[in-house]
């Protein structure tokens, strides 16, 4: 199963529409999309507007691959579960978000094993054509390491040694 997710805050019609068209063209019937509020409704894939956190987690666990916006929640979940992930960032200039922070996020993750970036619909279609061949990266830990937590606590409470 391919899970498409756009996060809970807003729709991402460009992403969902491209996956919907691809699924129709190639005859995929194993695509489920969480499309967000006020979104255009896909015609060729199963969908819902919103998944509560436990339902979202179950869908991610069952997915063979995840296609998502470049939101950190979606990225971290896919990495934690070691799922191949295609991300396409929302674009500020297209009024899909307030600014291009997702473009910056996508660029940051473009070399991460298991993450496949599509900066536009054409690249998304190219990645989708190979989705069954994409390999996941190594799973990341679901929580921060004790060393990182200690460093953050030290920073917050002013206990860092002075250089």
PDB file of C-alpha atoms in Angstrom:
ATOM      1  CA  UNK A   1       0.000   0.000   0.000  1.00  0.00           C
ATOM      2  CA  UNK A   2       1.162   3.514  -0.800  1.00  0.00           C
ATOM      3  CA  UNK A   3       0.237   6.131   1.788  1.00  0.00           C
ATOM      4  CA  UNK A   4      -0.019   9.750   0.675  1.00  0.00           C
ATOM      5  CA  UNK A   5      -0.091  12.337   3.453  1.00  0.00           C
ATOM      6  CA  UNK A   6      -0.231  16.119   3.367  1.00  0.00           C
ATOM      7  CA  UNK A   7      -0.300  16.817   7.101  1.00  0.00           C
ATOM      8  CA  UNK A   8      -3.239  18.085   9.125  1.00  0.00           C
ATOM      9  CA  UNK A   9      -3.077  21.842   8.585  1.00  0.00           C
ATOM     10  CA  UNK A  10      -3.884  22.417   4.927  1.00  0.00           C
ATOM     11  CA  UNK A  11      -4.539  20.639   1.643  1.00  0.00           C
ATOM     12  CA  UNK A  12      -1.872  20.041  -1.000  1.00  0.00           C
ATOM     13  CA  UNK A  13      -3.885  19.618  -4.189  1.00  0.00           C
ATOM     14  CA  UNK A  14      -0.840  19.621  -6.484  1.00  0.00           C
ATOM     15  CA  UNK A  15       0.629  16.559  -4.745  1.00  0.00           C
ATOM     16  CA  UNK A  16      -2.628  14.644  -4.311  1.00  0.00           C
ATOM     17  CA  UNK A  17      -3.780  15.444  -7.855  1.00  0.00           C
ATOM     18  CA  UNK A  18      -0.518  14.189  -9.351  1.00  0.00           C
ATOM     19  CA  UNK A  19      -0.663  10.922  -7.379  1.00  0.00           C
ATOM     20  CA  UNK A  20      -4.353  10.486  -8.260  1.00  0.00           C
ATOM     21  CA  UNK A  21      -3.625  10.950 -11.982  1.00  0.00           C
ATOM     22  CA  UNK A  22      -0.636   8.581 -11.810  1.00  0.00           C
ATOM     23  CA  UNK A  23      -2.651   5.890 -10.009  1.00  0.00           C
ATOM     24  CA  UNK A  24      -5.373   6.106 -12.672  1.00  0.00           C
ATOM     25  CA  UNK A  25      -2.860   5.979 -15.514  1.00  0.00           C
ATOM     26  CA  UNK A  26      -0.962   2.939 -14.232  1.00  0.00           C
ATOM     27  CA  UNK A  27      -3.921   1.154 -12.645  1.00  0.00           C
ATOM     28  CA  UNK A  28      -2.789   1.282  -9.008  1.00  0.00           C
ATOM     29  CA  UNK A  29      -5.580   0.430  -6.589  1.00  0.00           C
ATOM     30  CA  UNK A  30      -3.423   0.304  -3.457  1.00  0.00           C
ATOM     31  CA  UNK A  31      -3.093   4.041  -2.773  1.00  0.00           C
ATOM     32  CA  UNK A  32      -4.623   5.767   0.250  1.00  0.00           C
ATOM     33  CA  UNK A  33      -4.382   9.531   0.750  1.00  0.00           C
ATOM     34  CA  UNK A  34      -4.891  11.766   3.756  1.00  0.00           C
ATOM     35  CA  UNK A  35      -5.737  14.973   1.871  1.00  0.00           C
ATOM     36  CA  UNK A  36      -6.372  17.646   4.496  1.00  0.00           C
ATOM     37  CA  UNK A  37      -9.314  20.001   4.900  1.00  0.00           C
ATOM     38  CA  UNK A  38     -11.004  21.796   1.989  1.00  0.00           C
ATOM     39  CA  UNK A  39      -9.018  19.800  -0.547  1.00  0.00           C
ATOM     40  CA  UNK A  40     -10.057  18.746  -4.026  1.00  0.00           C
ATOM     41  CA  UNK A  41     -11.330  15.194  -3.871  1.00  0.00           C
ATOM     42  CA  UNK A  42      -9.295  12.519  -5.677  1.00  0.00           C
ATOM     43  CA  UNK A  43     -11.280  10.353  -8.087  1.00  0.00           C
ATOM     44  CA  UNK A  44      -9.031   7.310  -8.443  1.00  0.00           C
ATOM     45  CA  UNK A  45      -7.615   6.667  -4.980  1.00  0.00           C
ATOM     46  CA  UNK A  46      -9.118   6.045  -1.568  1.00  0.00           C
ATOM     47  CA  UNK A  47      -8.886   9.081   0.724  1.00  0.00           C
ATOM     48  CA  UNK A  48      -9.897  10.840   3.923  1.00  0.00           C
ATOM     49  CA  UNK A  49      -9.425  14.420   5.084  1.00  0.00           C
ATOM     50  CA  UNK A  50      -7.870  13.621   8.449  1.00  0.00           C
ATOM     51  CA  UNK A  51      -6.459  10.666  10.373  1.00  0.00           C
ATOM     52  CA  UNK A  52      -6.176  10.795  14.144  1.00  0.00           C
ATOM     53  CA  UNK A  53      -2.658   9.977  15.409  1.00  0.00           C
ATOM     54  CA  UNK A  54      -3.260   6.257  16.133  1.00  0.00           C
ATOM     55  CA  UNK A  55      -4.941   5.714  12.738  1.00  0.00           C
ATOM     56  CA  UNK A  56      -2.153   7.651  10.996  1.00  0.00           C
ATOM     57  CA  UNK A  57       0.468   5.533  12.735  1.00  0.00           C
ATOM     58  CA  UNK A  58      -1.287   2.293  11.714  1.00  0.00           C
ATOM     59  CA  UNK A  59      -1.480   3.424   8.072  1.00  0.00           C
ATOM     60  CA  UNK A  60       2.226   4.320   8.119  1.00  0.00           C
ATOM     61  CA  UNK A  61       3.147   0.960   9.626  1.00  0.00           C
ATOM     62  CA  UNK A  62       1.171  -0.909   6.933  1.00  0.00           C
ATOM     63  CA  UNK A  63       2.480   1.203   4.052  1.00  0.00           C
ATOM     64  CA  UNK A  64       5.072  -0.171   1.660  1.00  0.00           C
ATOM     65  CA  UNK A  65       6.034   3.419   0.799  1.00  0.00           C
ATOM     66  CA  UNK A  66       4.983   6.926   1.837  1.00  0.00           C
ATOM     67  CA  UNK A  67       4.486   9.973  -0.383  1.00  0.00           C
ATOM     68  CA  UNK A  68       4.294  13.234   1.551  1.00  0.00           C
ATOM     69  CA  UNK A  69       4.723  16.962   1.738  1.00  0.00           C
ATOM     70  CA  UNK A  70       8.057  18.000   3.229  1.00  0.00           C
ATOM     71  CA  UNK A  71       6.693  18.295   6.756  1.00  0.00           C
ATOM     72  CA  UNK A  72       8.943  17.128   9.562  1.00  0.00           C
ATOM     73  CA  UNK A  73       6.276  14.954  11.184  1.00  0.00           C
ATOM     74  CA  UNK A  74       5.786  12.957   7.989  1.00  0.00           C
ATOM     75  CA  UNK A  75       9.524  12.721   7.358  1.00  0.00           C
ATOM     76  CA  UNK A  76      10.421  11.600  10.877  1.00  0.00           C
ATOM     77  CA  UNK A  77       7.637   9.008  10.977  1.00  0.00           C
ATOM     78  CA  UNK A  78       8.764   7.467   7.677  1.00  0.00           C
ATOM     79  CA  UNK A  79      12.405   7.437   8.821  1.00  0.00           C
ATOM     80  CA  UNK A  80      11.506   5.938  12.199  1.00  0.00           C
ATOM     81  CA  UNK A  81       9.548   3.145  10.485  1.00  0.00           C
ATOM     82  CA  UNK A  82      12.197   2.677   7.759  1.00  0.00           C
ATOM     83  CA  UNK A  83       9.715   3.285   4.937  1.00  0.00           C
ATOM     84  CA  UNK A  84      10.796   4.528   1.509  1.00  0.00           C
ATOM     85  CA  UNK A  85       9.678   8.157   1.380  1.00  0.00           C
ATOM     86  CA  UNK A  86       8.998  10.441  -1.562  1.00  0.00           C
ATOM     87  CA  UNK A  87       8.647  14.074  -0.518  1.00  0.00           C
ATOM     88  CA  UNK A  88       7.466  17.005  -2.587  1.00  0.00           C
ATOM     89  CA  UNK A  89       7.616  20.375  -0.840  1.00  0.00           C
ATOM     90  CA  UNK A  90       4.838  22.906  -0.792  1.00  0.00           C
ATOM     91  CA  UNK A  91       5.903  26.125  -2.526  1.00  0.00           C
ATOM     92  CA  UNK A  92       5.379  29.601  -1.143  1.00  0.00           C
ATOM     93  CA  UNK A  93       5.247  31.141  -4.618  1.00  0.00           C
ATOM     94  CA  UNK A  94       2.322  28.838  -5.477  1.00  0.00           C
ATOM     95  CA  UNK A  95       0.521  29.895  -2.270  1.00  0.00           C
ATOM     96  CA  UNK A  96       0.641  26.356  -0.918  1.00  0.00           C
ATOM     97  CA  UNK A  97       2.277  27.634   2.265  1.00  0.00           C
ATOM     98  CA  UNK A  98       3.491  30.926   3.734  1.00  0.00           C
ATOM     99  CA  UNK A  99       7.119  30.585   2.643  1.00  0.00           C
ATOM    100  CA  UNK A 100       9.577  28.086   1.192  1.00  0.00           C
ATOM    101  CA  UNK A 101      10.560  26.345   4.429  1.00  0.00           C
ATOM    102  CA  UNK A 102       9.492  22.997   2.931  1.00  0.00           C
ATOM    103  CA  UNK A 103      11.789  23.570  -0.051  1.00  0.00           C
ATOM    104  CA  UNK A 104      14.667  24.070   2.395  1.00  0.00           C
ATOM    105  CA  UNK A 105      13.649  20.923   4.287  1.00  0.00           C
ATOM    106  CA  UNK A 106      13.496  18.877   1.076  1.00  0.00           C
ATOM    107  CA  UNK A 107      16.955  20.068   0.059  1.00  0.00           C
ATOM    108  CA  UNK A 108      18.311  19.131   3.472  1.00  0.00           C
ATOM    109  CA  UNK A 109      16.990  15.576   3.181  1.00  0.00           C
ATOM    110  CA  UNK A 110      17.830  14.954  -0.493  1.00  0.00           C
ATOM    111  CA  UNK A 111      20.939  12.893   0.362  1.00  0.00           C
ATOM    112  CA  UNK A 112      19.367  10.900   3.204  1.00  0.00           C
ATOM    113  CA  UNK A 113      19.091   7.182   2.355  1.00  0.00           C
ATOM    114  CA  UNK A 114      15.471   6.202   1.823  1.00  0.00           C
ATOM    115  CA  UNK A 115      14.296   9.762   1.081  1.00  0.00           C
ATOM    116  CA  UNK A 116      13.530  10.642  -2.527  1.00  0.00           C
ATOM    117  CA  UNK A 117      12.849  14.314  -3.261  1.00  0.00           C
ATOM    118  CA  UNK A 118      10.603  15.557  -6.040  1.00  0.00           C
ATOM    119  CA  UNK A 119      10.744  19.324  -6.430  1.00  0.00           C
ATOM    120  CA  UNK A 120       7.858  19.387  -8.920  1.00  0.00           C
ATOM    121  CA  UNK A 121       5.123  17.214 -10.421  1.00  0.00           C
ATOM    122  CA  UNK A 122       7.380  15.949 -13.218  1.00  0.00           C
ATOM    123  CA  UNK A 123       9.963  14.677 -10.720  1.00  0.00           C
ATOM    124  CA  UNK A 124       7.170  13.238  -8.578  1.00  0.00           C
ATOM    125  CA  UNK A 125       5.882  11.210 -11.525  1.00  0.00           C
ATOM    126  CA  UNK A 126       9.424   9.936 -12.186  1.00  0.00           C
ATOM    127  CA  UNK A 127       9.769   8.823  -8.549  1.00  0.00           C
ATOM    128  CA  UNK A 128       6.305   7.228  -8.561  1.00  0.00           C
ATOM    129  CA  UNK A 129       7.188   5.182 -11.644  1.00  0.00           C
ATOM    130  CA  UNK A 130       9.928   3.513  -9.556  1.00  0.00           C
ATOM    131  CA  UNK A 131       8.142   3.435  -6.197  1.00  0.00           C
ATOM    132  CA  UNK A 132       8.191  -0.365  -5.943  1.00  0.00           C
ATOM    133  CA  UNK A 133      11.986  -0.335  -6.402  1.00  0.00           C
ATOM    134  CA  UNK A 134      12.780   2.354  -3.805  1.00  0.00           C
ATOM    135  CA  UNK A 135      14.740   1.161  -0.796  1.00  0.00           C
ATOM    136  CA  UNK A 136      14.221   2.427   2.713  1.00  0.00           C
ATOM    137  CA  UNK A 137      17.052   3.821   4.771  1.00  0.00           C
ATOM    138  CA  UNK A 138      18.017   2.521   8.180  1.00  0.00           C
ATOM    139  CA  UNK A 139      15.391   3.188  10.866  1.00  0.00           C
ATOM    140  CA  UNK A 140      16.047   6.128  13.164  1.00  0.00           C
ATOM    141  CA  UNK A 141      15.349   6.032  16.896  1.00  0.00           C
ATOM    142  CA  UNK A 142      11.891   7.261  17.929  1.00  0.00           C
ATOM    143  CA  UNK A 143      13.402   9.366  20.716  1.00  0.00           C
ATOM    144  CA  UNK A 144      16.484  11.519  21.100  1.00  0.00           C
ATOM    145  CA  UNK A 145      19.654  10.007  22.518  1.00  0.00           C
ATOM    146  CA  UNK A 146      20.425  10.577  26.206  1.00  0.00           C
ATOM    147  CA  UNK A 147      23.474  12.627  25.179  1.00  0.00           C
ATOM    148  CA  UNK A 148      21.382  14.977  23.053  1.00  0.00           C
ATOM    149  CA  UNK A 149      18.770  15.366  25.775  1.00  0.00           C
ATOM    150  CA  UNK A 150      21.495  16.150  28.317  1.00  0.00           C
ATOM    151  CA  UNK A 151      23.006  18.775  26.006  1.00  0.00           C
ATOM    152  CA  UNK A 152      19.613  20.421  25.454  1.00  0.00           C
ATOM    153  CA  UNK A 153      18.907  20.458  29.195  1.00  0.00           C
ATOM    154  CA  UNK A 154      22.338  21.936  29.847  1.00  0.00           C
ATOM    155  CA  UNK A 155      21.737  24.630  27.243  1.00  0.00           C
ATOM    156  CA  UNK A 156      18.290  25.516  28.607  1.00  0.00           C
ATOM    157  CA  UNK A 157      19.381  25.604  32.219  1.00  0.00           C
ATOM    158  CA  UNK A 158      22.738  27.263  31.580  1.00  0.00           C
ATOM    159  CA  UNK A 159      24.935  24.370  32.634  1.00  0.00           C
ATOM    160  CA  UNK A 160      27.119  24.308  29.541  1.00  0.00           C
ATOM    161  CA  UNK A 161      30.844  24.622  30.163  1.00  0.00           C
ATOM    162  CA  UNK A 162      32.245  27.928  28.943  1.00  0.00           C
ATOM    163  CA  UNK A 163      34.879  27.881  26.223  1.00  0.00           C
TER     164      UNK A 163
END
